[in-house]
Coordinates of C-alpha atoms and ligand atoms in Angstrom, one line a residue:
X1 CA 54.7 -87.0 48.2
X2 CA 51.8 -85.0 49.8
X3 CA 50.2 -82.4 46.2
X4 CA 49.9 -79.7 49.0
X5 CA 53.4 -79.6 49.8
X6 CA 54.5 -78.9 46.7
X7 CA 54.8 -75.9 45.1
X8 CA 56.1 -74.9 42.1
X9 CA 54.5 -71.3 41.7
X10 CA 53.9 -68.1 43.0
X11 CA 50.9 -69.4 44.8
X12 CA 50.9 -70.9 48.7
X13 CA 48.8 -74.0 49.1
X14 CA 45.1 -73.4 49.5
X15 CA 43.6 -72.4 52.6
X16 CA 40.3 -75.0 52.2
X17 CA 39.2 -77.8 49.6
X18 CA 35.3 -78.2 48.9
X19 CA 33.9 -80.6 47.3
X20 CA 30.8 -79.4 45.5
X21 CA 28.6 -82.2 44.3
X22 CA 24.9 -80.6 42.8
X23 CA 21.4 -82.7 41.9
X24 CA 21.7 -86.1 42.7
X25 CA 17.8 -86.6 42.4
X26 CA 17.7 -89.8 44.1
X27 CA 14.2 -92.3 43.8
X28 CA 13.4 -94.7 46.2
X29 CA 13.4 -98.6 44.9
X30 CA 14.5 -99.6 42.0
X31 CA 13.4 -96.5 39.6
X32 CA 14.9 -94.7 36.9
X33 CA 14.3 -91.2 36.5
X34 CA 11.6 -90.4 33.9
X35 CA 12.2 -94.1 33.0
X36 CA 15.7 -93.5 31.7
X37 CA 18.1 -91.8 33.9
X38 CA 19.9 -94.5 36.2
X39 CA 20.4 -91.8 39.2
X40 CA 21.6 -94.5 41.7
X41 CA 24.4 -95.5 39.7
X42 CA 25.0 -92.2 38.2
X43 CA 25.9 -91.0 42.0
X44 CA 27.8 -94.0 42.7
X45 CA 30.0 -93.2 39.9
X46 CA 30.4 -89.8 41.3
X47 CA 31.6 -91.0 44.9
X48 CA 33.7 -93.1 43.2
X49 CA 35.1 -90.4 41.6
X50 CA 35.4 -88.3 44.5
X51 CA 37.2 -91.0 46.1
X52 CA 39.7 -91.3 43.6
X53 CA 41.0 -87.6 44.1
X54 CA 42.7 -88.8 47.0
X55 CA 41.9 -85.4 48.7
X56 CA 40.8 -84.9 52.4
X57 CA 38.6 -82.3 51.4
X58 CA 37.2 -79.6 54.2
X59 CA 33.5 -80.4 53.5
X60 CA 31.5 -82.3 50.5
X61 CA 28.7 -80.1 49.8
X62 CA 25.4 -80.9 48.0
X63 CA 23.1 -78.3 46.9
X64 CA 20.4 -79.4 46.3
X65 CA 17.7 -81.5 44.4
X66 CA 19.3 -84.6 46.3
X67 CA 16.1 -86.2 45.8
X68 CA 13.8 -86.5 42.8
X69 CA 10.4 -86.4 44.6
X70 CA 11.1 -86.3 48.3
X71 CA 10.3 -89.7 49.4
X72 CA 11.9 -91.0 52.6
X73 CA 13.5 -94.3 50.7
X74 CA 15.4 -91.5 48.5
X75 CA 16.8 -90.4 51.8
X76 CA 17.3 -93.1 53.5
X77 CA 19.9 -94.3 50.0
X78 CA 21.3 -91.0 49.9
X79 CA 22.2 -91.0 53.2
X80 CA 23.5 -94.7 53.1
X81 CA 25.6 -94.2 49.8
X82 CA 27.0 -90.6 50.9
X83 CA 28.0 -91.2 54.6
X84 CA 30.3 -93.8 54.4
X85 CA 32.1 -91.9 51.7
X86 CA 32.8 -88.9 53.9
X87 CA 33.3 -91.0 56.6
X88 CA 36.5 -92.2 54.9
X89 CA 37.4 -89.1 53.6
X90 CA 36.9 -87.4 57.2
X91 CA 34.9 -84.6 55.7
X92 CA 31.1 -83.1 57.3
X93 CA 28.3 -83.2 54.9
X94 CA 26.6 -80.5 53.9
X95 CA 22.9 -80.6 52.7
X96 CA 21.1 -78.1 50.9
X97 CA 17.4 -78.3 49.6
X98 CA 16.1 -77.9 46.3
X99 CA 12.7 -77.9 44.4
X100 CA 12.8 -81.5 44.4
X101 CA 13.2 -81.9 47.5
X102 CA 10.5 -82.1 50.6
X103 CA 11.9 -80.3 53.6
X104 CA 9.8 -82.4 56.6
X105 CA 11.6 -85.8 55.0
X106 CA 14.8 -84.2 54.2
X107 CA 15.0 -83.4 57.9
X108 CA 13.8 -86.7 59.3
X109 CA 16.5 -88.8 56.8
X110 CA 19.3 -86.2 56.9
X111 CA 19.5 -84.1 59.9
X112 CA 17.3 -86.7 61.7
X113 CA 15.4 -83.8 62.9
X114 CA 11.4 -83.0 63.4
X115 CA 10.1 -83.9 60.0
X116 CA 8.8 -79.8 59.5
X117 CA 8.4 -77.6 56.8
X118 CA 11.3 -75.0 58.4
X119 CA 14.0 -73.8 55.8
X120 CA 16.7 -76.2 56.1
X121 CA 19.7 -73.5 57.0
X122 CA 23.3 -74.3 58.5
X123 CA 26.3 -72.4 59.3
X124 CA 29.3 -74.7 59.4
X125 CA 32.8 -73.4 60.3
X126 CA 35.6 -75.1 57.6
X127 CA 38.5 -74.2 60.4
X128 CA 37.4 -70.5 59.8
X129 CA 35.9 -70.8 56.9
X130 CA 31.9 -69.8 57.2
X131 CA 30.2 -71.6 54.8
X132 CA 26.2 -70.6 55.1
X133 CA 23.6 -73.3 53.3
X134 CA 20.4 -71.4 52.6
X135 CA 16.8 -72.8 51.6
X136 CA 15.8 -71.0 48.3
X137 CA 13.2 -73.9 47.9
X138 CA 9.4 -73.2 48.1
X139 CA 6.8 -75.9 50.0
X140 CA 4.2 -77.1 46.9
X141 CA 6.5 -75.1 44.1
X142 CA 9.5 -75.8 41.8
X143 CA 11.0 -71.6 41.8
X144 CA 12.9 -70.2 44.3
X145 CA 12.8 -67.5 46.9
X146 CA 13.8 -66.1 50.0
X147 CA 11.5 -65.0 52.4
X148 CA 11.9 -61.9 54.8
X149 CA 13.2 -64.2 57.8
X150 CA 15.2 -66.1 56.0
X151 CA 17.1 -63.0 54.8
X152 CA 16.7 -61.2 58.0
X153 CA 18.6 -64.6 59.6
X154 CA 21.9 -64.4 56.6
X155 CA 21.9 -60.3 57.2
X156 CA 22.6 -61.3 61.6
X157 CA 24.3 -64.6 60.5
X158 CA 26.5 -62.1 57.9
X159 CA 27.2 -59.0 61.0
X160 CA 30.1 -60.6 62.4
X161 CA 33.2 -61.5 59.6
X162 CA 34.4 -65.0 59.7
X163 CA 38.6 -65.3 59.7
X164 CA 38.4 -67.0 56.3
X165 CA 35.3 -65.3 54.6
X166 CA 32.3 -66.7 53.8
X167 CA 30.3 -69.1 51.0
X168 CA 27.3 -69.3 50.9
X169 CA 25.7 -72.4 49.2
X170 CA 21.9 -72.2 47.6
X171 CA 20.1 -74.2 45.2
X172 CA 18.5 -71.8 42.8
X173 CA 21.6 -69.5 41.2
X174 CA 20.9 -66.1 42.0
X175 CA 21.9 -65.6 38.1
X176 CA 20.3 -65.6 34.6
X177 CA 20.3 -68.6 32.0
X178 CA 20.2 -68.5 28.2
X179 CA 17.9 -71.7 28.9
X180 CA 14.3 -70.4 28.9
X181 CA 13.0 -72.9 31.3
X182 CA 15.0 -71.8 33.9
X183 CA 13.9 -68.3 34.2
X184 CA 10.3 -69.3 35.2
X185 CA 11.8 -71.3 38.4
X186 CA 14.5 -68.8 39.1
X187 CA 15.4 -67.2 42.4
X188 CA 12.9 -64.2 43.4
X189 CA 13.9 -61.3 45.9
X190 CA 17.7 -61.6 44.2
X191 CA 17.7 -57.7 45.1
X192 CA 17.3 -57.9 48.6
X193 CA 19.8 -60.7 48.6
X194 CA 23.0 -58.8 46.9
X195 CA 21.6 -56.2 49.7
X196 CA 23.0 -58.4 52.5
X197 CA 25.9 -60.0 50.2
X198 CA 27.2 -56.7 49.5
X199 CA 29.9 -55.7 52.0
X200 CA 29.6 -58.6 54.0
X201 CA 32.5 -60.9 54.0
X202 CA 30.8 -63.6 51.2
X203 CA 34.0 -64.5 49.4
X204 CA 31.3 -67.1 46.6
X205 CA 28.5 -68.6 46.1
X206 CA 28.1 -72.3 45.1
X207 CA 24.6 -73.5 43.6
X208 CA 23.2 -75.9 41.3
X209 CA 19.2 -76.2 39.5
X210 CA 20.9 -75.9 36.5
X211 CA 22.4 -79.1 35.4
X212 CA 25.0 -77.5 33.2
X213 CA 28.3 -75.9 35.1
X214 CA 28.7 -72.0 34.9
X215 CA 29.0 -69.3 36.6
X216 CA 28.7 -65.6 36.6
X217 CA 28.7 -62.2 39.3
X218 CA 26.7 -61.5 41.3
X219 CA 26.7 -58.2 43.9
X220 CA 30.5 -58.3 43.6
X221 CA 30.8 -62.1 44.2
X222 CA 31.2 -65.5 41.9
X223 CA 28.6 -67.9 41.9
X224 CA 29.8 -71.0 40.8
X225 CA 27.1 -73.6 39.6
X226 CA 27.6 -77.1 39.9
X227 CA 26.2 -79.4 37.6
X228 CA 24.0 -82.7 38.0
X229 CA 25.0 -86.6 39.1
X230 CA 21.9 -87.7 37.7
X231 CA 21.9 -86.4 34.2
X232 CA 22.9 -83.1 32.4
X233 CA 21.2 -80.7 30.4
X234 CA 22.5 -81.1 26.8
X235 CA 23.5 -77.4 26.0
X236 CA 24.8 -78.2 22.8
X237 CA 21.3 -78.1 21.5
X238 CA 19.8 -74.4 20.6
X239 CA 18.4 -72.9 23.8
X240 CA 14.6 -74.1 23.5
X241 CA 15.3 -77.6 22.4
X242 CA 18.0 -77.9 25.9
X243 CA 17.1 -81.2 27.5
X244 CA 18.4 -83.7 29.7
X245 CA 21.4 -86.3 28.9
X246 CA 23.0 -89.4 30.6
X247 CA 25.9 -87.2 29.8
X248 CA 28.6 -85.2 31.3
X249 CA 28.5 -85.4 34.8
X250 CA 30.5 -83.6 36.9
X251 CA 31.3 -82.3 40.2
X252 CA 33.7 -79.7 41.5
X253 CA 36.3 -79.1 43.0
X254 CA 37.0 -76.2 45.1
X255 CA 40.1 -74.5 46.3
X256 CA 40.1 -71.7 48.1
X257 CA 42.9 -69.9 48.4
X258 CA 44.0 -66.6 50.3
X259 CA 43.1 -64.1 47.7
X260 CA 41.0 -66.6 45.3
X261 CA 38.5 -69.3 44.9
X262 CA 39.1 -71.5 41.6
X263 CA 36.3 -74.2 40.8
X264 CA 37.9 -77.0 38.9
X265 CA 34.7 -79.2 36.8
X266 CA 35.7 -82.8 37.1
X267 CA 34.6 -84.9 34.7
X268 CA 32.8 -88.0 35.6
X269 CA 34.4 -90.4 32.8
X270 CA 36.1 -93.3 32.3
X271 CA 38.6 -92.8 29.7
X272 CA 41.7 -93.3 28.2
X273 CA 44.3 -91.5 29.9
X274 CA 48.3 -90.8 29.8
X275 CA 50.5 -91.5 32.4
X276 CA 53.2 -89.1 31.8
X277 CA 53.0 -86.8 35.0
X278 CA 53.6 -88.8 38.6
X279 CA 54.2 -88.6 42.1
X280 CA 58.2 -89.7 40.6
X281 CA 58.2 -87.3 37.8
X282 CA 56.6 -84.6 40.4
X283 CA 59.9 -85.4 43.3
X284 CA 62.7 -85.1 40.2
X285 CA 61.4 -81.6 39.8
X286 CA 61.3 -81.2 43.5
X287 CA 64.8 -81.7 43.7
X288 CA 65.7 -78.7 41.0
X289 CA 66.2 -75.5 41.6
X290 CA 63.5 -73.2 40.5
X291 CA 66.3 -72.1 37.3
X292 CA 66.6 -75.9 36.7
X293 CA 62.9 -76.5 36.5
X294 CA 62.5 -74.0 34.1
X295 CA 65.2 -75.5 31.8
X296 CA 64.0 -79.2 32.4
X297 CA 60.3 -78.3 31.9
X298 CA 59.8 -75.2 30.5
X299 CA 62.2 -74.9 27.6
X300 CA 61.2 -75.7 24.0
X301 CA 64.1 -77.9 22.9
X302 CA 63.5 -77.0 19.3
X303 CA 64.1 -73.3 19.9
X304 CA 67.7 -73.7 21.7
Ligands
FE2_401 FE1 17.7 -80.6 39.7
FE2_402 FE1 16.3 -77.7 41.0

């Protein structure tokens, strides 16, 4: 029995399903990340992960940081660990830079384009769906920003609605952190950016940078922040002592519906789970009615 088909609520199915995987931070050979941080098989994991959904998701999207230090090796495993992946799943890639990344080699592995220092932009079209990757990195710097032709390329981009709306995915969050750290390499000319997002048809906004999931407003629209495959920051600790953890990973999952968008964090664990709900348990409530549902599922026997 096909999830979609179901439906038990007041809800129809959603319209698209994004997958929204953030800072991979792969390094070429056989390197760990500041000597600790297995980032190869942290990703791995993650695919796995992905693949385990059993979803045919409309588009996996990375944003950003997908390597550590830019080097073509980084790429080139990236590439080689991601594509096959999607492949199966029958779902486009979609890569975003960040600060880590170097755009002339994240051309020539990814897009196997000219190996320049142009913003790496896209517009894809999800069956209607816009969905608009932006460059907020900066050549030789770890902060973000958008220059005048960038923005000046979203606001013509942005003039004509798409049938399903728009995302728009960037690496920097155009929103504040409690972290310190991150406000020093946040996102400049944010003002002239809500400019544009206001009143155009951008329905969210999916980033990353942080390595901690949140999310927040901004001009009138959610941005949803994914967090890190590699490792997490460890927000348990007080703000100025955050740092990184080979921790809870996740990615997420995004539905987007006609009225909504919901991002569900999945966890990248392996642990002990139940097995009461399945595909047999979901086909006996099938066959109810909606009145017998309720009884069978709803009511709290103790209260009859
Ligand atoms: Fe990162
Ligand atoms: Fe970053």
């Amino acid at each position: 029995m096909d999830a979609a088909a179901v439906r038990f609520g007041m809800y129809p199915a959603p319209r698209r399903t994004i997958v929204h995987v953030s800072d991979t931070h792969l390094l070429g050979g056989d390197v760990r990340l500041g000597g600790r941080f297995d980032t190869t098989a942290n990703l791995q994991r993650t695919l796995a992960a992905i693949e385990d959904l059993a979803v045919q998701p409309d588009a996996i999207v990375f944003t950003g940081d997908l390597t550590d230090l830019g080097e073509a090796a980084a790429y080139a495993a990236l590439k080689g660990a991601v594509e096959p992946v999607a492949e199966r799943l029958g779902a486009p890639v979609v890569w975003v830079a960040g600060n880590h990344d170097e755009r002339p080699a994240l051309r020539a592995g990814l897009l196997d384009g000219a190996p320049t220092e142009d913003p790496v932009t896209g517009v894809w079209d999800l069956g209607g769906l816009r969905l608009v990757a932006l460059d907020s990195s900066v050549p030789g710097w770890h902060h973000g920003d958008l220059d005048d032709a960038q923005l000046a390329w979203l606001r013509g981009i942005l003039s004509t609605p798409a049938p399903l709306g728009t995302l728009l995915a960037i690496h920097h969050p155009p929103l504040p952190s409690h972290v310190p750290l991150f406000d020093i390499l946040e996102l400049r000319h944010q003002r002239e950016l809500a400019e544009i997002v206001r009143g155009a048809d951008v329905r969210g906004i999916l980033a990353g940078h942080l390595h901690y999931s949140t999310h927040g407003m901004f001009a009138g629209v959610e941005v949803s922040v994914a967090a890190a495959t590699c490792y997490t920051m460890n927000i348990a600790r007080p703000p100025m002592r955050v740092n990184g953890m080979d921790a809870g990973q996740s990615f997420h999952l995004v539905h987007v519906y006609d009225d909504t968008i919901t991002h569900a964090v999945v966890p990248v664990v392996d642990a002990e789970t139940s097995d009461v709900f399945d595909e047999k348990w979901v086909a006996r409530m099938a066959a109810l009615t909606p009145a017998e549902r309720l009884e069978a599922f709803s009511r709290k026997p103790g209260r009859r």
